[in-house]
Short mmCIF file of N, CA and C in Angstrom, two decimals:
data_model
loop_
_atom_site.label_atom_id
_atom_site.label_comp_id
_atom_site.label_asym_id
_atom_site.label_seq_id
_atom_site.Cartn_x
_atom_site.Cartn_y
_atom_site.Cartn_z
N MET N 3 4.57 -14.72 0.63
CA MET N 3 4.78 -13.53 1.62
C MET N 3 4.63 -12.88 0.67
N ALA N 4 4.08 -11.63 1.49
CA ALA N 4 2.85 -10.59 1.21
C ALA N 4 4.56 -9.21 1.12
N PRO N 5 4.44 -8.53 -0.07
CA PRO N 5 5.03 -7.28 -0.85
C PRO N 5 5.31 -6.13 0.97
N THR N 6 6.20 -5.83 0.67
CA THR N 6 6.58 -5.04 1.43
C THR N 6 5.87 -3.89 2.01
N VAL N 7 5.25 -3.07 1.31
CA VAL N 7 4.30 -2.51 0.76
C VAL N 7 3.27 -2.65 2.18
N ILE N 8 2.73 -3.85 1.78
CA ILE N 8 1.85 -4.10 2.84
C ILE N 8 1.86 -4.22 4.62
N ASN N 9 3.40 -4.27 4.84
CA ASN N 9 3.55 -4.13 5.98
C ASN N 9 3.72 -2.94 6.81
N THR N 10 4.01 -1.91 5.32
CA THR N 10 4.29 -0.35 5.52
C THR N 10 2.85 -0.24 5.58
N PHE N 11 1.83 -0.68 5.24
CA PHE N 11 0.29 -0.33 4.99
C PHE N 11 -0.23 -0.71 6.56
N LEU N 12 -0.06 -1.84 6.76
CA LEU N 12 -0.45 -1.93 8.13
C LEU N 12 0.29 -1.25 9.42
N GLU N 13 1.51 -1.09 9.29
CA GLU N 13 2.09 -0.62 10.77
C GLU N 13 1.62 0.83 10.50
N LYS N 14 1.27 1.28 9.58
CA LYS N 14 1.35 3.09 9.18
C LYS N 14 -0.27 3.28 10.08
N TYR N 15 -1.13 2.08 9.90
CA TYR N 15 -2.72 2.46 10.36
C TYR N 15 -3.02 1.92 11.60
N ASP N 16 -3.92 2.46 12.29
CA ASP N 16 -4.08 1.79 13.55
C ASP N 16 -5.33 1.13 13.53
N PHE N 17 -4.93 -0.24 13.05
CA PHE N 17 -6.28 -1.33 12.85
C PHE N 17 -6.12 -2.26 14.47
N SER N 18 -6.21 -1.52 15.75
CA SER N 18 -6.58 -1.98 16.97
C SER N 18 -8.01 -1.97 16.94
N GLY N 19 -8.23 -3.59 17.54
CA GLY N 19 -9.91 -3.92 17.62
C GLY N 19 -10.68 -3.96 16.28
N LYS N 20 -9.74 -4.37 15.16
CA LYS N 20 -10.23 -3.93 13.94
C LYS N 20 -10.30 -5.66 13.64
N LYS N 21 -10.91 -5.77 12.17
CA LYS N 21 -10.90 -7.23 11.21
C LYS N 21 -10.27 -6.88 10.20
N VAL N 22 -9.33 -7.50 10.00
CA VAL N 22 -8.38 -7.01 8.61
C VAL N 22 -8.57 -8.20 7.86
N VAL N 23 -9.18 -8.16 6.58
CA VAL N 23 -9.30 -9.38 5.77
C VAL N 23 -8.07 -8.92 4.65
N LEU N 24 -7.38 -10.33 4.41
CA LEU N 24 -6.48 -10.10 3.37
C LEU N 24 -6.83 -10.98 2.12
N PHE N 25 -6.63 -10.20 1.44
CA PHE N 25 -6.81 -11.36 -0.27
C PHE N 25 -5.51 -10.54 -1.28
N ALA N 26 -5.32 -11.82 -2.27
CA ALA N 26 -4.08 -11.40 -3.30
C ALA N 26 -4.97 -11.53 -4.65
N THR N 27 -4.52 -10.89 -5.80
CA THR N 27 -5.27 -10.51 -6.64
C THR N 27 -4.06 -11.03 -7.89
N SER N 28 -3.55 -12.13 -7.04
CA SER N 28 -2.51 -12.98 -8.28
C SER N 28 -1.77 -14.27 -7.34
N GLY N 29 -1.36 -14.88 -7.93
CA GLY N 29 -0.04 -15.80 -7.45
C GLY N 29 -1.50 -17.20 -7.52
N GLY N 30 -0.53 -18.11 -7.16
CA GLY N 30 -1.41 -19.63 -7.45
C GLY N 30 -0.61 -20.73 -6.13
N SER N 31 0.01 -19.90 -5.08
CA SER N 31 0.14 -20.89 -3.78
C SER N 31 -0.47 -20.92 -2.73
N GLY N 32 -1.14 -19.79 -2.42
CA GLY N 32 -2.02 -19.55 -1.67
C GLY N 32 -1.50 -18.76 -0.67
N PHE N 33 -1.89 -18.52 0.26
CA PHE N 33 -1.45 -17.49 1.57
C PHE N 33 -0.14 -18.25 2.21
N GLY N 34 -0.25 -19.53 2.37
CA GLY N 34 0.81 -19.69 3.24
C GLY N 34 1.08 -19.42 5.04
N ASN N 35 2.62 -18.87 5.03
CA ASN N 35 2.36 -18.82 6.41
C ASN N 35 1.77 -16.47 6.16
N THR N 36 1.57 -16.38 5.53
CA THR N 36 1.42 -14.81 5.40
C THR N 36 0.95 -13.86 6.77
N VAL N 37 -0.30 -14.91 6.91
CA VAL N 37 -0.82 -14.03 8.22
C VAL N 37 -0.34 -14.05 9.38
N ALA N 38 0.29 -15.19 9.57
CA ALA N 38 1.39 -15.08 10.56
C ALA N 38 2.48 -14.06 10.36
N GLU N 39 3.19 -14.22 9.34
CA GLU N 39 4.10 -12.85 9.07
C GLU N 39 3.46 -12.00 9.26
N LEU N 40 2.53 -11.41 8.78
CA LEU N 40 2.21 -10.05 9.45
C LEU N 40 1.38 -9.56 10.49
N LYS N 41 1.54 -11.08 11.36
CA LYS N 41 0.78 -10.56 12.69
C LYS N 41 1.36 -9.63 13.41
N GLY N 42 2.63 -9.23 13.08
CA GLY N 42 3.37 -7.96 13.96
C GLY N 42 3.94 -7.14 13.59
N SER N 43 2.95 -6.93 12.53
CA SER N 43 2.60 -5.09 11.32
C SER N 43 0.95 -4.76 11.72
N VAL N 44 0.69 -5.60 13.04
CA VAL N 44 -0.93 -4.51 13.50
C VAL N 44 -0.68 -4.71 15.34
N SER N 45 -1.31 -3.83 15.32
CA SER N 45 -1.28 -4.34 16.99
C SER N 45 -2.39 -5.45 17.37
N GLU N 46 -2.05 -5.81 18.55
CA GLU N 46 -2.43 -7.27 19.13
C GLU N 46 -3.71 -7.08 19.09
N SER N 47 -4.87 -6.41 19.18
CA SER N 47 -5.92 -6.58 18.93
C SER N 47 -6.81 -6.58 18.31
N ALA N 48 -5.94 -6.69 16.75
CA ALA N 48 -6.17 -6.49 15.59
C ALA N 48 -6.22 -8.13 15.15
N GLU N 49 -7.47 -8.32 14.42
CA GLU N 49 -7.69 -9.93 13.74
C GLU N 49 -6.98 -9.54 12.46
N LEU N 50 -6.36 -10.52 11.89
CA LEU N 50 -6.04 -10.90 10.61
C LEU N 50 -6.79 -11.94 9.95
N ILE N 51 -7.53 -12.11 8.96
CA ILE N 51 -8.20 -13.06 8.68
C ILE N 51 -7.99 -13.60 6.82
N GLU N 52 -7.47 -14.48 6.69
CA GLU N 52 -7.23 -15.31 5.17
C GLU N 52 -8.65 -15.01 4.82
N GLY N 53 -8.22 -14.23 3.34
CA GLY N 53 -9.22 -14.23 2.70
C GLY N 53 -9.69 -15.44 1.69
N ASP N 54 -9.40 -14.39 0.21
CA ASP N 54 -9.04 -15.35 -0.97
C ASP N 54 -8.15 -14.73 -1.80
N LEU N 55 -8.33 -15.63 -3.19
CA LEU N 55 -7.44 -15.40 -4.27
C LEU N 55 -8.48 -14.44 -4.90
N LEU N 56 -8.11 -12.92 -5.33
CA LEU N 56 -9.14 -12.62 -6.35
C LEU N 56 -8.52 -11.89 -7.50
N ASN N 57 -8.90 -12.68 -8.70
CA ASN N 57 -7.70 -12.87 -9.43
C ASN N 57 -8.66 -12.55 -10.74
N GLY N 58 -9.50 -11.49 -10.79
CA GLY N 58 -10.96 -11.50 -12.01
C GLY N 58 -11.40 -12.57 -12.44
N GLN N 59 -11.26 -13.50 -11.82
CA GLN N 59 -11.99 -14.84 -12.52
C GLN N 59 -13.57 -14.62 -11.81
N GLN N 60 -13.75 -13.49 -11.19
CA GLN N 60 -15.03 -13.45 -10.18
C GLN N 60 -15.55 -12.82 -10.74
N THR N 61 -16.80 -12.77 -10.90
CA THR N 61 -18.32 -12.32 -11.11
C THR N 61 -18.58 -11.19 -10.13
N TYR N 62 -19.10 -9.85 -10.13
CA TYR N 62 -20.17 -8.99 -8.89
C TYR N 62 -20.55 -9.98 -7.89
N GLN N 63 -21.40 -10.46 -8.27
CA GLN N 63 -22.46 -11.48 -7.66
C GLN N 63 -21.45 -12.54 -6.82
N SER N 64 -20.40 -13.48 -7.27
CA SER N 64 -19.81 -14.00 -6.79
C SER N 64 -18.47 -13.63 -5.43
N LEU N 65 -18.12 -11.85 -5.65
CA LEU N 65 -17.35 -11.16 -4.59
C LEU N 65 -18.72 -10.86 -3.62
N THR N 66 -19.89 -10.51 -3.70
CA THR N 66 -20.88 -10.09 -3.00
C THR N 66 -20.98 -11.20 -2.21
N GLU N 67 -21.03 -12.19 -2.84
CA GLU N 67 -21.31 -13.42 -1.79
C GLU N 67 -20.28 -13.93 -0.98
N TRP N 68 -18.91 -13.50 -1.55
CA TRP N 68 -17.74 -13.68 -0.61
C TRP N 68 -17.61 -12.74 0.54
N ALA N 69 -17.94 -11.82 0.58
CA ALA N 69 -18.18 -10.66 0.84
C ALA N 69 -18.93 -10.63 1.81
N ASP N 70 -20.12 -10.68 1.67
CA ASP N 70 -21.30 -11.57 2.72
C ASP N 70 -21.37 -12.49 3.53
N GLY N 71 -20.41 -13.52 3.21
CA GLY N 71 -20.34 -14.61 4.39
C GLY N 71 -19.08 -14.24 4.75
N LEU N 72 -18.31 -13.12 4.73
CA LEU N 72 -16.96 -12.77 5.68
C LEU N 72 -18.05 -12.40 7.12
N LYS N 73 -19.48 -11.95 7.39
CA LYS N 73 -19.80 -11.96 8.63
C LYS N 73 -18.93 -11.23 9.38
N LEU N 74 -18.40 -10.17 8.93
CA LEU N 74 -17.84 -9.34 9.81
C LEU N 74 -18.62 -8.74 10.79
#
């Protein structure tokens, strides 16, 4: 479950027609139902994409490869 501040952020800005990649900086339980739970905080035309756990173990190169692999 995402912190409430994430819902507030998504509700405040217009992400219509945009792809929003979610990521976490801590935790080990994965995303679970987070994408479905946050869907109500963005417009219907926004696409939420489950990203990855970015916990400081990644290198610049691995982060770049991850971002490039998203093909947004």
